[in-house]
N, CA, C and O of each residue as an XYZ file, in Angstrom:
404
protein
N      77.563     11.480      7.443
C      76.910     10.185      7.467
C      75.524     10.299      6.853
O      74.802     11.267      7.091
N      75.174      9.323      6.081
C      73.872      9.257      5.426
C      73.077      8.115      6.056
O      73.595      7.012      6.232
N      71.835      8.384      6.387
C      70.934      7.349      6.896
C      70.115      6.833      5.715
O      69.465      7.600      5.006
N      70.163      5.535      5.525
C      69.355      4.882      4.491
C      68.161      4.283      5.218
O      68.297      3.310      5.960
N      66.998      4.867      4.999
C      65.771      4.423      5.679
C      64.871      3.740      4.659
O      64.430      4.360      3.692
N      64.609      2.483      4.878
C      63.668      1.768      4.025
C      62.456      1.410      4.862
O      62.559      0.720      5.876
N      61.310      1.891      4.417
C      60.047      1.625      5.090
C      59.369      0.465      4.390
O      59.249      0.448      3.165
N      58.933     -0.491      5.165
C      58.254     -1.677      4.647
C      56.844     -1.724      5.213
O      56.638     -1.442      6.393
N      55.884     -2.072      4.389
C      54.522     -2.373      4.822
C      54.337     -3.865      4.600
O      54.412     -4.348      3.470
N      54.094     -4.595      5.691
C      54.152     -6.058      5.661
C      52.820     -6.659      6.080
O      52.278     -6.317      7.131
N      52.300     -7.551      5.260
C      51.097     -8.309      5.582
C      51.402     -9.270      6.732
O      52.512     -9.795      6.815
N      50.430     -9.508      7.621
C      50.672    -10.400      8.766
C      51.175    -11.791      8.366
O      51.958    -12.401      9.094
N      50.733    -12.283      7.227
C      51.155    -13.618      6.794
C      52.634    -13.659      6.407
O      53.207    -14.739      6.267
N      53.250    -12.495      6.234
C      54.645    -12.426      5.788
C      55.607    -11.957      6.875
O      56.816    -11.913      6.644
N      55.095    -11.605      8.060
C      55.948    -10.976      9.075
C      57.104    -11.849      9.536
O      58.228    -11.359      9.640
N      56.869    -13.107      9.813
C      57.948    -13.980     10.295
C      59.049    -14.111      9.244
O      60.232    -14.006      9.565
N      58.663    -14.337      8.006
C      59.655    -14.468      6.935
C      60.367    -13.141      6.680
O      61.563    -13.124      6.387
N      59.636    -12.028      6.791
C      60.239    -10.710      6.621
C      61.334    -10.494      7.665
O      62.450    -10.107      7.318
N      61.026    -10.740      8.936
C      62.016    -10.533      9.996
C      63.214    -11.467      9.821
O      64.351    -11.074     10.083
N      62.967    -12.678      9.389
C      64.063    -13.618      9.129
C      64.951    -13.087      8.007
O      66.177    -13.146      8.108
N      64.342    -12.569      6.940
C      65.096    -11.998      5.821
C      65.925    -10.808      6.279
O      67.091    -10.692      5.900
N      65.349     -9.920      7.088
C      66.099     -8.758      7.588
C      67.356     -9.228      8.317
O      68.442     -8.694      8.094
N      67.209    -10.223      9.184
C      68.318    -10.687     10.017
C      69.368    -11.471      9.233
O      70.564    -11.323      9.485
N      68.934    -12.301      8.289
C      69.861    -13.239      7.651
C      70.309    -12.834      6.251
O      71.271    -13.397      5.728
N      69.625    -11.864      5.632
C      69.964    -11.477      4.267
C      70.283     -9.984      4.182
O      71.397     -9.601      3.826
N      69.305     -9.150      4.508
C      69.425     -7.707      4.290
C      70.566     -7.086      5.113
O      71.411     -6.383      4.558
N      70.595     -7.335      6.408
C      71.630     -6.731      7.248
C      73.022     -7.280      6.915
O      73.953     -6.484      6.793
N      73.215     -8.595      6.760
C      74.544     -9.066      6.367
C      74.990     -8.523      5.002
O      76.161     -8.183      4.826
N      74.068     -8.439      4.041
C      74.428     -7.900      2.726
C      74.812     -6.429      2.829
O      75.733     -5.976      2.149
N      74.108     -5.682      3.677
C      74.432     -4.264      3.831
C      75.813     -4.082      4.461
O      76.558     -3.178      4.082
N      76.150     -4.935      5.413
C      77.473     -4.857      6.049
C      78.577     -5.127      5.028
O      79.612     -4.461      5.038
N      78.359     -6.094      4.158
C      79.340     -6.396      3.104
C      79.510     -5.230      2.135
O      80.567     -5.072      1.525
N      78.463     -4.415      1.998
C      78.492     -3.264      1.094
C      79.023     -2.002      1.785
O      79.073     -0.935      1.174
N      79.416     -2.124      3.050
C      80.004     -0.999      3.756
C      79.038     -0.171      4.579
O      79.418      0.887      5.082
N      77.800     -0.618      4.733
C      76.850      0.088      5.577
C      76.945     -0.456      7.002
O      77.425     -1.568      7.225
N      76.483      0.341      7.955
C      76.639     -0.060      9.352
C      75.450      0.401     10.184
O      74.503      0.999      9.673
N      75.523      0.111     11.467
C      74.546      0.556     12.464
C      73.098      0.197     12.122
O      72.234      1.073     12.157
N      72.810     -1.058     11.795
C      71.428     -1.410     11.447
C      70.481     -1.223     12.625
O      70.820     -1.489     13.778
N      69.294     -0.762     12.296
C      68.250     -0.561     13.294
C      66.916     -0.908     12.641
O      66.642     -0.490     11.516
N      66.094     -1.668     13.343
C      64.755     -2.017     12.859
C      63.751     -1.435     13.848
O      63.830     -1.682     15.051
N      62.808     -0.661     13.323
C      61.790     -0.016     14.153
C      60.411     -0.378     13.632
O      60.196     -0.452     12.422
N      59.482     -0.604     14.541
C      58.094     -0.801     14.137
C      57.444      0.583     14.071
O      57.685      1.422     14.939
N      56.642      0.820     13.072
C      55.952      2.092     12.914
C      54.648      2.018     13.702
O      53.817      1.142     13.463
N      54.479      2.934     14.633
C      53.316      2.893     15.521
C      52.056      3.442     14.862
O      50.951      3.079     15.264
N      52.193      4.295     13.877
C      51.025      4.816     13.168
C      50.401      3.702     12.337
O      51.109      2.868     11.772
N      49.084      3.693     12.268
C      48.395      2.686     11.461
C      48.634      2.991      9.990
O      48.356      4.093      9.518
N      49.152      2.003      9.274
C      49.459      2.191      7.853
C      48.425      1.538      6.952
O      48.456      1.720      5.735
N      47.531      0.797      7.526
C      46.479      0.116      6.786
C      45.966     -1.037      7.614
O      46.671     -1.567      8.472
N      44.754     -1.413      7.354
C      44.160     -2.503      8.118
C      44.929     -3.791      7.892
O      45.117     -4.229      6.757
N      45.370     -4.388      8.987
C      46.069     -5.667      8.893
C      47.467     -5.567      8.326
O      48.010     -6.569      7.861
N      48.065     -4.391      8.350
C      49.410     -4.198      7.810
C      50.283     -3.610      8.914
O      49.853     -2.722      9.650
N      51.505     -4.109      9.022
C      52.456     -3.570      9.980
C      53.547     -2.829      9.219
O      54.052     -3.307      8.204
N      53.896     -1.665      9.723
C      54.969     -0.887      9.110
C      56.265     -1.056      9.882
O      56.273     -1.063     11.113
N      57.349     -1.190      9.153
C      58.684     -1.282      9.730
C      59.593     -0.275      9.038
O      59.500     -0.082      7.826
N      60.464      0.360      9.798
C      61.503      1.217      9.240
C      62.842      0.553      9.541
O      63.199      0.348     10.702
N      63.570      0.222      8.493
C      64.889     -0.379      8.650
C      65.905      0.688      8.260
O      65.892      1.188      7.135
N      66.784      1.030      9.196
C      67.744      2.093      8.969
C      69.162      1.554      9.002
O      69.525      0.726      9.838
N      69.947      2.056      8.064
C      71.363      1.734      7.951
C      72.120      3.043      7.815
O      71.535      4.063      7.449
N      73.409      3.026      8.104
C      74.232      4.218      7.953
C      75.276      3.970      6.875
O      75.941      2.934      6.849
N      75.401      4.959      5.980
C      76.414      4.920      4.926
C      77.353      6.110      5.106
O      76.949      7.150      5.627
N      78.599      5.958      4.678
C      79.578      7.033      4.841
C      79.303      8.199      3.901
O      79.586      9.348      4.240
N      78.752      7.912      2.717
C      78.459      8.963      1.731
C      77.164      8.627      0.994
O      76.673      7.500      1.060
N      76.629      9.607      0.302
C      75.443      9.369     -0.516
C      75.754      8.395     -1.648
O      74.903      7.583     -2.011
N      76.959      8.463     -2.210
C      77.342      7.523     -3.271
C      77.313      6.079     -2.778
O      76.858      5.186     -3.494
N      77.797      5.847     -1.561
C      77.768      4.493     -0.981
C      76.321      4.060     -0.780
O      75.964      2.923     -1.089
N      75.484      4.966     -0.261
C      74.070      4.645     -0.028
C      73.361      4.307     -1.328
O      72.645      3.309     -1.407
N      73.557      5.133     -2.344
C      72.904      4.889     -3.635
C      73.450      3.635     -4.308
O      72.708      2.916     -4.977
N      74.747      3.371     -4.132
C      75.330      2.148     -4.685
C      74.710      0.908     -4.061
O      74.429     -0.069     -4.754
N      74.499      0.949     -2.749
C      73.849     -0.154     -2.044
C      72.442     -0.365     -2.580
O      72.067     -1.485     -2.927
N      71.678      0.690     -2.648
C      70.282      0.587     -3.068
C      70.168      0.100     -4.509
O      69.240     -0.634     -4.848
N      71.105      0.504     -5.352
C      71.031      0.148     -6.764
C      71.620     -1.204     -7.114
O      71.385     -1.712     -8.210
N      72.377     -1.796     -6.209
C      73.046     -3.052     -6.555
C      72.734     -4.153     -5.538
O      71.747     -4.873     -5.692
N      73.559     -4.289     -4.511
C      73.376     -5.376     -3.543
C      72.048     -5.266     -2.808
O      71.405     -6.280     -2.537
N      71.629     -4.046     -2.483
C      70.333     -3.854     -1.822
C      69.185     -4.286     -2.711
O      68.230     -4.909     -2.246
N      69.279     -3.955     -3.995
C      68.236     -4.350     -4.944
C      68.169     -5.868     -5.087
O      67.085     -6.439     -5.210
N      69.331     -6.518     -5.070
C      69.353     -7.985     -5.163
C      68.713     -8.610     -3.926
O      67.957     -9.576     -4.034
N      69.015     -8.061     -2.759
C      68.420     -8.571     -1.525
C      66.904     -8.370     -1.533
O      66.150     -9.270     -1.164
N      66.467     -7.187     -1.955
C      65.017     -6.904     -2.036
C      64.336     -7.857     -3.011
O      63.217     -8.310     -2.767
N      65.001     -8.151     -4.092
C      64.438     -9.065     -5.088
C      64.192    -10.446     -4.485
O      63.173    -11.078     -4.763
N      65.121    -10.906     -3.667
C      64.937    -12.206     -3.007
C      63.737    -12.157     -2.060
O      62.977    -13.121     -1.966
N      63.570    -11.038     -1.361
C      62.426    -10.893     -0.456
C      61.111    -10.873     -1.224
O      60.152    -11.532     -0.821
N      61.050    -10.137     -2.308
C      59.791     -9.873     -3.003
C      59.324    -11.042     -3.879
O      58.152    -11.106     -4.249
N      60.219    -11.948     -4.205
C      59.884    -13.053     -5.111
C      58.674    -13.838     -4.606
O      58.711    -14.425     -3.525
N      57.617    -13.840     -5.389
C      56.422    -14.621     -5.083
C      55.521    -14.022     -4.025
O      54.605    -14.698     -3.556
N      55.745    -12.787     -3.635
C      54.936    -12.204     -2.558
C      53.773    -11.356     -3.067
O      52.910    -10.988     -2.269
N      53.712    -11.040     -4.315
C      52.557    -10.399     -4.963
C      51.869     -9.318     -4.131
O      50.685     -9.439     -3.817
N      52.591     -8.277     -3.778
C      51.999     -7.142     -3.082
C      51.776     -7.318     -1.593
O      51.166     -6.459     -0.956
N      52.258     -8.411     -1.028
C      52.088     -8.620      0.419
C      53.126     -7.865      1.231
O      52.989     -7.713      2.445
N      54.167     -7.392      0.551
C      55.166     -6.521      1.161
C      55.427     -5.382      0.180
O      55.721     -5.614     -0.993
N      55.317     -4.156      0.669
C      55.629     -2.973     -0.124
C      56.750     -2.226      0.582
O      56.892     -2.331      1.801
N      57.551     -1.467     -0.174
C      58.641     -0.723      0.453
C      59.000      0.506     -0.367
O      58.718      0.593     -1.562
N      59.633      1.454      0.320
C      60.256      2.589     -0.345
C      61.455      3.020      0.491
O      61.481      2.822      1.706
N      62.442      3.608     -0.171
C      63.682      3.999      0.497
C      63.881      5.503      0.383
O      63.634      6.101     -0.665
N      64.333      6.104      1.482
C      64.701      7.518      1.492
C      66.087      7.653      2.097
O      66.485      6.873      2.962
N      66.807      8.650      1.629
C      68.130      8.970      2.173
C      67.972     10.210      3.045
O      67.298     11.169      2.669
N      68.605     10.176      4.213
C      68.486     11.297      5.141
C      69.860     11.653      5.683
O      70.773     10.828      5.721
N      69.977     12.896      6.096
C      71.197     13.355      6.742
C      70.797     14.085      8.014
O      69.866     14.889      8.021
N      71.512     13.792      9.079
C      71.223     14.420     10.367
C      71.539     15.912     10.298
O      72.567     16.308      9.748
N      70.665     16.729     10.852
C      70.861     18.174     10.903
C      71.285     18.546     12.328
O      70.506     18.380     13.267
N      72.490     19.038     12.490
C      72.911     19.442     13.844
C      72.063     20.603     14.350
O      71.731     21.517     13.596
N      71.723     20.557     15.612
C      70.930     21.631     16.213
C      71.814     22.595     16.983
O      71.317     23.565     17.556
């Protein structure tokens, strides 16, 4: 299983719309693309004055599925979020795999 972690830095003026987008666009689109187990976490470390950090995590069956999501349907969803926001929301995505202990 691959964890797709997208970290968002969100301006306070965009938080309500960001959370609405996560619930109504990003998570449903990810499910259609075969990703599962969505989780939204607030980042407790200060990421900048007046900025809130969020980590949105999804699970993919393979790295190919994860990269396909990020490069296609995920990119389209992000584009809808970013339209007209001019740097008020920033994001980056990392792929992770759990290491058994």
